CSV table of C-alpha atoms in Angstrom, one decimal:
chain,number,residue,atom,x,y,z
A,210,MET,CA,0.0,-0.1,0.1
A,211,PRO,CA,1.3,3.4,-1.2
A,212,GLN,CA,2.4,5.6,1.8
A,213,VAL,CA,0.6,8.9,1.9
A,214,SER,CA,2.5,11.9,1.8
A,215,VAL,CA,2.4,14.8,4.7
A,216,ARG,CA,0.9,17.0,2.3
A,217,GLY,CA,-1.7,14.4,1.7
A,218,LYS,CA,-2.2,13.5,5.4
A,219,LEU,CA,-2.6,17.3,6.2
A,220,ILE,CA,-5.4,17.6,3.4
A,221,GLU,CA,-7.1,14.5,4.4
A,222,HIS,CA,-7.5,15.6,7.9
A,223,ALA,CA,-8.2,19.4,7.4
A,224,GLU,CA,-11.4,19.0,6.1
A,225,THR,CA,-12.9,17.1,9.1
A,226,VAL,CA,-10.8,19.8,11.4
A,227,PHE,CA,-12.6,22.9,9.5
A,228,ARG,CA,-15.8,21.1,9.3
A,229,ARG,CA,-16.1,20.4,13.0
A,230,GLN,CA,-14.3,23.6,14.4
A,231,GLY,CA,-14.9,26.4,11.6
A,232,PHE,CA,-12.0,28.2,9.9
A,233,ASN,CA,-11.5,30.7,12.8
A,234,GLY,CA,-11.5,27.9,15.5
A,235,ALA,CA,-9.1,25.5,13.6
A,236,SER,CA,-5.4,26.0,14.6
A,237,VAL,CA,-2.5,24.8,12.3
A,238,ALA,CA,-1.4,22.9,15.5
A,239,ASP,CA,-5.2,21.4,15.5
A,240,ILE,CA,-5.0,20.3,11.6
A,241,ALA,CA,-1.2,18.9,12.2
A,242,HIS,CA,-2.3,17.1,15.4
A,243,ALA,CA,-5.3,15.4,13.5
A,244,ALA,CA,-2.7,14.4,10.5
A,245,GLY,CA,-0.5,13.0,12.9
A,246,VAL,CA,2.6,15.2,11.7
A,247,PRO,CA,4.6,17.8,13.2
A,248,LYS,CA,3.2,21.3,13.2
A,249,GLY,CA,6.5,22.6,11.9
A,250,SER,CA,5.9,20.4,8.9
A,251,PHE,CA,2.8,22.3,8.0
A,252,TYR,CA,4.9,25.0,6.6
A,253,ASN,CA,6.6,23.1,4.1
A,254,HIS,CA,3.4,22.3,2.2
A,255,PHE,CA,0.9,25.5,2.9
A,256,LYS,CA,2.2,28.9,3.2
A,257,CYS,CA,-0.7,29.7,5.7
A,258,LYS,CA,-4.1,28.0,7.1
A,259,GLN,CA,-6.0,29.8,4.1
A,260,GLU,CA,-4.1,28.2,1.6
A,261,LEU,CA,-4.8,25.0,3.0
A,262,ALA,CA,-8.5,26.0,3.3
A,263,ALA,CA,-9.1,26.8,-0.3
A,264,GLU,CA,-7.4,23.6,-1.1
A,265,ILE,CA,-10.1,21.8,1.1
A,266,VAL,CA,-13.0,23.8,-0.7
A,267,ARG,CA,-11.8,23.0,-4.0
A,268,ARG,CA,-11.3,19.3,-3.3
A,269,TYR,CA,-14.9,19.5,-1.5
A,270,SER,CA,-16.6,21.4,-4.3
A,271,ARG,CA,-14.7,18.8,-6.9
A,272,GLY,CA,-16.3,16.1,-5.0
A,273,THR,CA,-19.6,17.2,-5.3
A,274,ASP,CA,-21.6,14.3,-7.5
A,275,VAL,CA,-23.5,15.8,-10.3
A,276,THR,CA,-23.8,12.6,-12.3
A,277,MET,CA,-27.7,12.3,-11.3
A,278,LEU,CA,-28.4,15.7,-12.9
A,279,ALA,CA,-27.8,14.0,-16.4
A,280,THR,CA,-29.8,11.0,-15.6
A,281,ASP,CA,-32.1,9.9,-18.6
A,282,GLY,CA,-35.6,8.7,-17.6
A,283,LEU,CA,-36.1,11.3,-14.6
A,284,SER,CA,-37.8,14.5,-15.1
A,285,ALA,CA,-35.9,17.8,-14.2
A,286,THR,CA,-37.6,17.8,-10.9
A,287,GLU,CA,-36.6,14.2,-10.1
A,288,ARG,CA,-33.2,14.7,-11.2
A,289,LEU,CA,-32.7,17.7,-8.8
A,290,ARG,CA,-34.3,16.2,-5.8
A,291,ALA,CA,-31.8,13.4,-6.4
A,292,HIS,CA,-28.7,15.7,-6.7
A,293,PHE,CA,-29.6,17.4,-3.7
A,294,ALA,CA,-30.5,14.2,-1.5
A,295,ALA,CA,-26.9,13.1,-2.7
A,296,GLN,CA,-25.8,16.5,-1.0
A,297,ALA,CA,-27.8,16.0,2.0
A,298,SER,CA,-26.5,12.3,2.3
A,299,ARG,CA,-23.1,13.5,1.8
A,300,THR,CA,-23.4,15.8,5.0
A,301,SER,CA,-25.2,13.4,7.0
A,302,SER,CA,-22.2,10.9,6.4
A,303,THR,CA,-19.8,13.2,8.0
A,304,GLY,CA,-22.4,14.6,10.8
A,305,VAL,CA,-25.2,16.9,10.4
A,306,GLU,CA,-23.9,18.7,13.3
A,307,TYR,CA,-21.0,19.5,11.4
A,308,GLY,CA,-22.9,20.9,8.4
A,309,CYS,CA,-21.6,21.6,4.5
A,310,LEU,CA,-18.1,22.4,4.4
A,311,LEU,CA,-18.9,24.9,1.7
A,312,MET,CA,-21.4,26.6,4.0
A,313,THR,CA,-18.9,26.4,7.4
A,314,MET,CA,-16.4,28.4,5.0
A,315,ALA,CA,-19.1,30.7,3.6
A,316,SER,CA,-20.6,31.6,7.0
A,317,GLU,CA,-17.3,32.6,8.6
A,318,GLY,CA,-17.4,35.6,5.6
A,319,PRO,CA,-14.3,37.8,5.4
A,320,THR,CA,-12.2,36.1,8.0
A,321,VAL,CA,-11.4,33.3,6.1
A,322,GLY,CA,-9.3,35.5,3.7
A,323,ASP,CA,-9.9,36.5,0.0
A,324,GLU,CA,-8.5,33.2,-1.4
A,325,VAL,CA,-10.7,30.8,0.6
A,326,GLY,CA,-13.7,33.3,0.0
A,327,ASP,CA,-12.8,33.6,-3.8
A,328,VAL,CA,-12.8,29.7,-4.1
A,329,VAL,CA,-16.2,29.6,-2.0
A,330,ARG,CA,-17.8,32.2,-4.5
A,331,ARG,CA,-16.8,30.1,-7.7
A,332,SER,CA,-17.8,26.8,-5.9
A,333,LEU,CA,-21.4,28.6,-5.4
A,334,ALA,CA,-21.4,29.9,-9.1
A,335,ALA,CA,-20.0,26.4,-10.4
A,336,TRP,CA,-23.0,24.8,-8.3
A,337,VAL,CA,-25.7,27.4,-10.0
A,338,GLY,CA,-24.2,26.6,-13.3
A,339,VAL,CA,-24.8,23.2,-13.1
A,340,LEU,CA,-28.6,23.2,-11.6
A,341,ALA,CA,-29.6,25.9,-14.1
A,342,PRO,CA,-29.7,24.0,-17.1
A,343,VAL,CA,-31.8,21.2,-15.5
A,344,ILE,CA,-33.9,24.2,-14.4
A,345,GLU,CA,-34.5,25.5,-18.0
A,346,GLU,CA,-35.1,21.9,-19.5
A,347,GLY,CA,-37.9,22.0,-16.7
A,348,GLN,CA,-39.1,25.4,-17.6
A,349,ARG,CA,-39.4,24.4,-21.6
A,350,SER,CA,-41.4,21.2,-20.6
A,351,GLY,CA,-43.8,23.2,-18.6
A,352,GLU,CA,-42.5,21.0,-15.6
A,353,ILE,CA,-41.5,24.1,-13.6
A,354,ALA,CA,-44.1,26.6,-13.8
A,355,SER,CA,-41.9,29.8,-12.6
A,356,ARG,CA,-40.2,32.1,-15.4
A,357,GLU,CA,-37.7,33.7,-13.2
A,358,SER,CA,-34.3,33.0,-14.3
A,359,ALA,CA,-32.8,29.6,-14.4
A,360,SER,CA,-29.7,30.8,-12.4
A,361,ASP,CA,-31.6,32.7,-10.0
A,362,LEU,CA,-34.0,29.6,-9.7
A,363,ALA,CA,-30.8,27.8,-8.9
A,364,ALA,CA,-29.6,30.2,-6.3
A,365,PHE,CA,-33.0,29.9,-4.7
A,366,LEU,CA,-32.7,26.4,-4.2
A,367,ILE,CA,-29.4,26.3,-3.1
A,368,ASP,CA,-30.4,28.8,-0.6
A,369,ALA,CA,-33.3,27.1,0.8
A,370,PHE,CA,-31.0,23.8,0.8
A,371,GLU,CA,-28.3,25.4,2.7
A,372,GLY,CA,-30.0,27.7,5.2
A,373,ALA,CA,-32.1,25.0,6.1
A,374,GLY,CA,-29.1,23.0,6.2
A,375,LEU,CA,-27.5,25.4,9.0
A,376,ARG,CA,-30.6,25.2,11.0
A,377,GLY,CA,-30.5,21.4,10.6
A,378,LYS,CA,-26.9,21.8,12.2
A,379,ALA,CA,-27.9,23.7,15.0
A,380,THR,CA,-31.1,21.3,15.7
A,381,ARG,CA,-29.6,18.4,14.7
A,382,ASP,CA,-32.3,17.6,12.2
A,383,GLU,CA,-31.1,15.5,9.3
A,384,ASP,CA,-34.3,16.1,7.2
A,385,ALA,CA,-34.5,20.0,7.4
A,386,ALA,CA,-32.6,20.6,4.3
A,387,MET,CA,-34.6,18.0,2.0
A,388,ARG,CA,-37.6,19.8,3.6
A,389,SER,CA,-36.8,22.9,2.6
A,390,LEU,CA,-35.8,22.2,-0.8
A,391,ASP,CA,-39.4,20.3,-1.5
A,392,LEU,CA,-40.8,23.4,-0.3
A,393,ALA,CA,-38.6,25.3,-2.9
A,394,LEU,CA,-39.3,23.1,-5.4
A,395,ASN,CA,-43.1,23.4,-4.9
A,396,ALA,CA,-42.8,27.2,-4.8
A,397,ILE,CA,-41.4,27.5,-8.1
A,398,GLY,CA,-44.1,25.2,-9.5
A,399,ALA,CA,-42.1,21.9,-9.7
């Protein structure tokens, strides 16, 4: 079995530390300890905590499963529901009380630094970008009644899902995000 590099260990364990403690609550020492490496070795691989956090957010975003959005034989609404259900399952698998990593970083706003903030904004824009064509398809077929722009509706669905996910984080309600998503889909006439 190949040996995991120190950089790989830091990346592998940092997501959990950031998710559980938030960006501001996580120290370089916490990340190094979780990875089982000396604190000083962190700086051999990353210039600062922000650089590692940006890498973790990029990795998290790349790991988002969007395959169900292109599933043949399902309506636009069914594909949207399946996509968000996969996201809810992903969050539940790591602990609903810790929430979505992307929203954890987004909720800390300017204190995460420009690099992390830019990656969060690009990740959210990319998410809107993969949802919008499915919504447009639903609008063309009449399945989605709302005539608002598909990009605005995609952002609305994300906001409803992630906002309820934050509430679910506080209340440990694993179903909050999907209940909100269903309400949002009903509101747009899906």
